[in-house]
XYZ file of C-alpha atoms in Angstrom:
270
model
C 13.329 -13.072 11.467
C 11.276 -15.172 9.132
C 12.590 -15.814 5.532
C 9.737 -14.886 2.770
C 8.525 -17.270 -0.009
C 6.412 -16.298 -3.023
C 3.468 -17.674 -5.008
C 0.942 -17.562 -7.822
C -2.638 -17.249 -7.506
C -4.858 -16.752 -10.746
C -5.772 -13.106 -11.153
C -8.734 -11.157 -13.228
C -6.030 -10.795 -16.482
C -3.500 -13.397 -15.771
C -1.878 -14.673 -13.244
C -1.253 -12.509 -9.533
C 2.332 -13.232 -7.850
C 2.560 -12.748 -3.735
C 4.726 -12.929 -1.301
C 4.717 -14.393 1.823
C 6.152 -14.859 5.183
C 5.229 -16.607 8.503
C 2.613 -19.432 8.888
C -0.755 -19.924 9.419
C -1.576 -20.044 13.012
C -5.011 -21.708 14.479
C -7.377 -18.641 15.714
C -5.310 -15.470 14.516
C -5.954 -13.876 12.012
C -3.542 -13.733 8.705
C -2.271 -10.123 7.653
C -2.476 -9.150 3.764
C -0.340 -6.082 2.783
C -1.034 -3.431 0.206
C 1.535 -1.579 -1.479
C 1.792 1.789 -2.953
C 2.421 2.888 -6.292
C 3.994 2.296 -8.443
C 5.781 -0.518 -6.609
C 5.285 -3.948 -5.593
C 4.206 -6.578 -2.734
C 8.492 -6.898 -1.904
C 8.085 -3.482 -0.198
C 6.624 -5.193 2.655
C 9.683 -7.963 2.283
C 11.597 -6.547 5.636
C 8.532 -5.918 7.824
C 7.218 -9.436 6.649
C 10.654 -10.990 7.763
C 9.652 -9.284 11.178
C 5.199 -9.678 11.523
C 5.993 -13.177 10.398
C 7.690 -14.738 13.381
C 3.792 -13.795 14.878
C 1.258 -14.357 11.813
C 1.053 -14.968 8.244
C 1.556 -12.457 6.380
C 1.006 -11.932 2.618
C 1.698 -9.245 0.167
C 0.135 -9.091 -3.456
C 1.533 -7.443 -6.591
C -1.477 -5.522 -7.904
C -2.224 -6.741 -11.657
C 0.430 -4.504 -13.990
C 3.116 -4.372 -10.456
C 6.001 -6.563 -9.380
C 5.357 -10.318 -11.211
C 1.645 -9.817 -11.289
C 0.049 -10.016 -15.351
C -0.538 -6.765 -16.662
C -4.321 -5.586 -17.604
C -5.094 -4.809 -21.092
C -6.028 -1.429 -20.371
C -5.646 1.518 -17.629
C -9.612 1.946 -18.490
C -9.712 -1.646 -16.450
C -8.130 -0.547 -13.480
C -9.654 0.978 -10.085
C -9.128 1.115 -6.915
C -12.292 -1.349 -6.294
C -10.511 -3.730 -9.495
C -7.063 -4.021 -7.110
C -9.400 -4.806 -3.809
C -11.296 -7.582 -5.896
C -7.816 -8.676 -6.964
C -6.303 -9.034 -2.968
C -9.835 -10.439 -2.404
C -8.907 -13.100 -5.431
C -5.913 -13.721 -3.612
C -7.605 -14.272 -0.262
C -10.109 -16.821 -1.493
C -7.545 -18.786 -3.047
C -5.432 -19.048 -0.008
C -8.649 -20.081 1.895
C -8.943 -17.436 4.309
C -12.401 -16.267 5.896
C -11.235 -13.573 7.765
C -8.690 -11.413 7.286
C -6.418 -8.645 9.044
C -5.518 -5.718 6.746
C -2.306 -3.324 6.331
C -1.884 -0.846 2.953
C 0.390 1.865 2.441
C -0.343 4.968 0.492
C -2.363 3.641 -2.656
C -2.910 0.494 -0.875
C -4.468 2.502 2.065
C -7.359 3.105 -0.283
C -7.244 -0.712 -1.449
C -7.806 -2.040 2.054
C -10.684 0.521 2.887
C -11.927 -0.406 -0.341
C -11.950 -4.200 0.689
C -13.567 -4.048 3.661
C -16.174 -1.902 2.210
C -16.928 -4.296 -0.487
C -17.175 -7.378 2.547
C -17.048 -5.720 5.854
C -17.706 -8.976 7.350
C -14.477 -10.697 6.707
C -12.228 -8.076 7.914
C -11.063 -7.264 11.384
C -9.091 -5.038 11.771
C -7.379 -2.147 9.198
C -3.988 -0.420 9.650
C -3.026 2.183 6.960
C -0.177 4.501 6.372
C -1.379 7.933 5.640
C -4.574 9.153 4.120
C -5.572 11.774 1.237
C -7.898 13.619 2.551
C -7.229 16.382 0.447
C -8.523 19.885 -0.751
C -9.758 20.189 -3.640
C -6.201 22.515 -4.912
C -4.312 19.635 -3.364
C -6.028 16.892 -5.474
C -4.855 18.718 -8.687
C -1.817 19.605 -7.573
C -1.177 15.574 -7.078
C -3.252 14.442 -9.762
C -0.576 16.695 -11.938
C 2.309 15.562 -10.371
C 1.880 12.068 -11.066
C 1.829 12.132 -14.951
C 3.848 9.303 -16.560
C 6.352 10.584 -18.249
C 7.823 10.022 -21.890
C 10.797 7.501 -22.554
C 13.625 9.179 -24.398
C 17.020 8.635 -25.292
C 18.176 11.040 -22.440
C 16.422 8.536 -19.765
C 14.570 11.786 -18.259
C 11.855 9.178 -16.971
C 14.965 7.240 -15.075
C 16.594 10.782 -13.808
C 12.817 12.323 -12.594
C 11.966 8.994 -10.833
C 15.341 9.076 -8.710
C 15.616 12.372 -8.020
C 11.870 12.314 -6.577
C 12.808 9.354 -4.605
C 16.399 10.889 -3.477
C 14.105 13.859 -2.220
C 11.576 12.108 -0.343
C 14.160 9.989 1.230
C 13.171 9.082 4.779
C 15.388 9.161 7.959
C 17.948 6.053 7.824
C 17.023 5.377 4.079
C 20.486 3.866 2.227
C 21.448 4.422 -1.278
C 20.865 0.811 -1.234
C 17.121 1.007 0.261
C 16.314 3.942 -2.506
C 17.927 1.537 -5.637
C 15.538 -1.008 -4.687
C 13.197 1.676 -4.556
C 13.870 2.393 -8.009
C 13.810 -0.797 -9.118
C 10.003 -1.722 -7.769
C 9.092 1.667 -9.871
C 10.712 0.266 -13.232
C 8.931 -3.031 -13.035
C 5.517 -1.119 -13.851
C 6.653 -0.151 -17.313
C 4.543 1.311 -18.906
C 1.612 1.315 -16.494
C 3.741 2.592 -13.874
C 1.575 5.219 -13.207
C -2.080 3.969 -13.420
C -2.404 3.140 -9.650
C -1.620 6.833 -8.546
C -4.552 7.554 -11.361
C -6.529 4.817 -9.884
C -5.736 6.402 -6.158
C -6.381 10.029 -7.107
C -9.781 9.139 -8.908
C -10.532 7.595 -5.891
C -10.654 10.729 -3.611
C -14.089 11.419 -2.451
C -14.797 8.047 -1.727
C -12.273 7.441 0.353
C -13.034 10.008 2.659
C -16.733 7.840 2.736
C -15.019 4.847 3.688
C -13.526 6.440 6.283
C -16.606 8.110 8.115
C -18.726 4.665 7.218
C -16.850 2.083 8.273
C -17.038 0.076 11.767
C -14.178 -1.696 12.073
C -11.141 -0.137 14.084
C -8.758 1.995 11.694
C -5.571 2.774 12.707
C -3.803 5.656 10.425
C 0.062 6.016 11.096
C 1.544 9.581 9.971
C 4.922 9.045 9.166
C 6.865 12.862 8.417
C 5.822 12.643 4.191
C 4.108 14.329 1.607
C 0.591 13.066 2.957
C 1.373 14.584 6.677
C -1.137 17.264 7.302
C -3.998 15.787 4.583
C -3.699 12.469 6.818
C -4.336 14.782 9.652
C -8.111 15.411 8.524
C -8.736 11.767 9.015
C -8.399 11.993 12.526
C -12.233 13.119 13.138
C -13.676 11.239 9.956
C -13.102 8.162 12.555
C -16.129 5.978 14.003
C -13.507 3.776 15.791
C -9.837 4.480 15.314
C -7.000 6.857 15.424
C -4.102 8.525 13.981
C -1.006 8.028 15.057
C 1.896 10.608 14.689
C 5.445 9.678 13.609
C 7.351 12.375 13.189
C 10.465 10.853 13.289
C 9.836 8.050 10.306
C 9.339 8.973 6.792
C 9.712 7.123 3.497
C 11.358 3.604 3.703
C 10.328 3.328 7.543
C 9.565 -0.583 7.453
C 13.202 -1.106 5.477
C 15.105 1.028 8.010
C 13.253 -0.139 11.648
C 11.288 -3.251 10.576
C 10.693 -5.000 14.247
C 9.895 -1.506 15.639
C 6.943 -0.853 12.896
C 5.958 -4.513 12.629
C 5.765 -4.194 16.141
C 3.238 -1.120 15.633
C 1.215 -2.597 12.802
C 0.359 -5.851 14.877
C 0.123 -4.077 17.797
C -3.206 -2.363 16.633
C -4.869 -5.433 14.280
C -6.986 -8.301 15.750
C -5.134 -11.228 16.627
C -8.581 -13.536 17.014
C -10.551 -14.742 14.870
C-alpha cells in the first residue's frame, strides 16, 4: 500500500483540491477517479492506497465537493462543467493521455470526458449505469431532493438512515461515518450533482452507444443493478461485469481485490 497526498489545481470558480497516490510511471498511463454524489475525491482514498503501488492515480473534488471552491450557482453546474473541471485538472498535471475510473455520478463524468476529447482517453471503467425508464428517472429525480435544515437535524437523520440502508456487504459503522461525513461537506449544494446526473439521462445512454474506446461497467448488488443491466448491449466495445456479492463501500471493504479489477480492464500503454 501506497500512502495518498493531496493538491491544488486552479478550477473554473476557485481553486479544485485532489488527491493522489502512486507515481508517474514512463509509458502507462495515469488513472483519474470520479466520485459520486454528493461526496468527494477521498472515496477513492483506500483503492488509491492499493492502484497506486502500479500507476498514478488521482481523484478530484468536483467544484462545491470535498476542498474543491464552490460555484456561485447550481444553474453553473453540469455534468459536461465537472468533466471540463477533471479535464482542468489533467492539463495542469501535464498529462496527454489519460486512463479513466467514475463511480455513479462520476460514471457520467468520465463518459462525458472522453466524449468531449476522445483522443486523450484510453480506456474507461465505470461503476453502474442509469439507463433508466422513463418512471425510474422520476422516481430518482424525486428521491434526491435536498432537504430543509431544521432544528430537529431531519437532513442529518434522512442522510444516515439512507446510507445505513444501502449499506454494502463488510461496510463498518466506521466506513458509513465517513460516509456521512463526505455528504456533509457539500452543504448546501449537496445535492446539485445528483441534479446534474439525473438531467443528464438521455445523453448518457448516447455516450454509451457512440463511443469507441473499451468500457468496462461493474454491477455491484445496488440501487442501479438491473438499469446498469441495459448497458450491456448499448456497448461498441466493452462489457458489464456482475458483482453480486459487492455493494456500497466495495473499494473501502476489499480495496486490492477491486483495484485489482479496475486496472485489470484499463490500458496500461500509452
Amino acid at each position: 500500500m501506497v500512502e495518498t497526498r493531496r493538491a491544488y489545481f486552479d478550477g473554473p470558480h476557485g481553486q479544485i483540491h485532489a488527491w493522489l497516490a502512486g507515481q508517474a510511471r514512463p509509458g502507462v498511463l495515469p488513472v483519474y477517479c470520479a466520485h459520486q454524489s454528493p461526496k468527494h475525491g477521498g472515496e477513492f482514498s483506500n483503492f488509491m492506497k492499493a492502484a497506486g503501488q502500479h500507476r498514478l492515480v488521482v481523484a478530484p473534488d468536483y467544484p462545491g465537493y470535498g476542498m474543491s471552491d464552490t460555484p456561485p450557482d447550481e444553474s453553473d453546474v453540469t455534468i459536461e462543467y465537472y468533466a471540463d473541471a477533471m479535464w482542468s485538472v489533467i492539463d495542469q498535471m501535464g498529462h496527454e493521455k489519460v486512463d479513466l475510473f467514475g463511480n455513479h455520478t462520476g460514471s457520467k463524468v468520465i463518459a462525458a470526458m472522453a466524449m468531449a476529447r476522445p483522443e486523450r482517453v484510453g480506456s474507461l471503467v465505470m461503476i453502474s449505469a442509469t439507463i433508466l425508464t422513463p418512471e425510474e428517472h422520476r422516481m430518482f429525480s424525486d428521491y434526491f431532493q435536498p432537504v430543509p435544515l431544521d432544528e430537529a437535524g431531519t437532513r442529518f437523520t434522512t442522510m444516515w438512515s439512507r446510507i445505513v440502508e444501502r449499506r454494502g456487504p463488510g461496510a463498518t459503522l466506521e466506513m458509513m461515518a465517513r460516509s456521512f461525513a463526505m455528504n456533509l461537506m457539500g452543504g448546501e449544494a449537496y445535492e446539485w450533482g445528483h441534479h446534474a446526473a439525473f438531467a443528464w439521462w438521455k445523453e448518457d445512454e448516447t455516450a454509451l452507444r457512440t463511443l469507441e474506446h473499451r468500457i468496462t461497467i461493474l454491477n455491484p448488488a445496488d440501487d442501479l443493478t438491473e438499469c446498469t443491466r441495459r448497458a450491456a448491449p448499448l456497448l461498441k466495445n466493452g462489457q458489464v461485469i456482475e458483482l453480486p456479492d459487492w455493494g456500497y463501500n466495495f473499494m473501502d471493504v476489499w480495496p486490492e481485490e477491486s483495484a485489482a479489477l479496475v486496472l485489470s480492464h484499463l490500458d496500461s500503454e500509452t
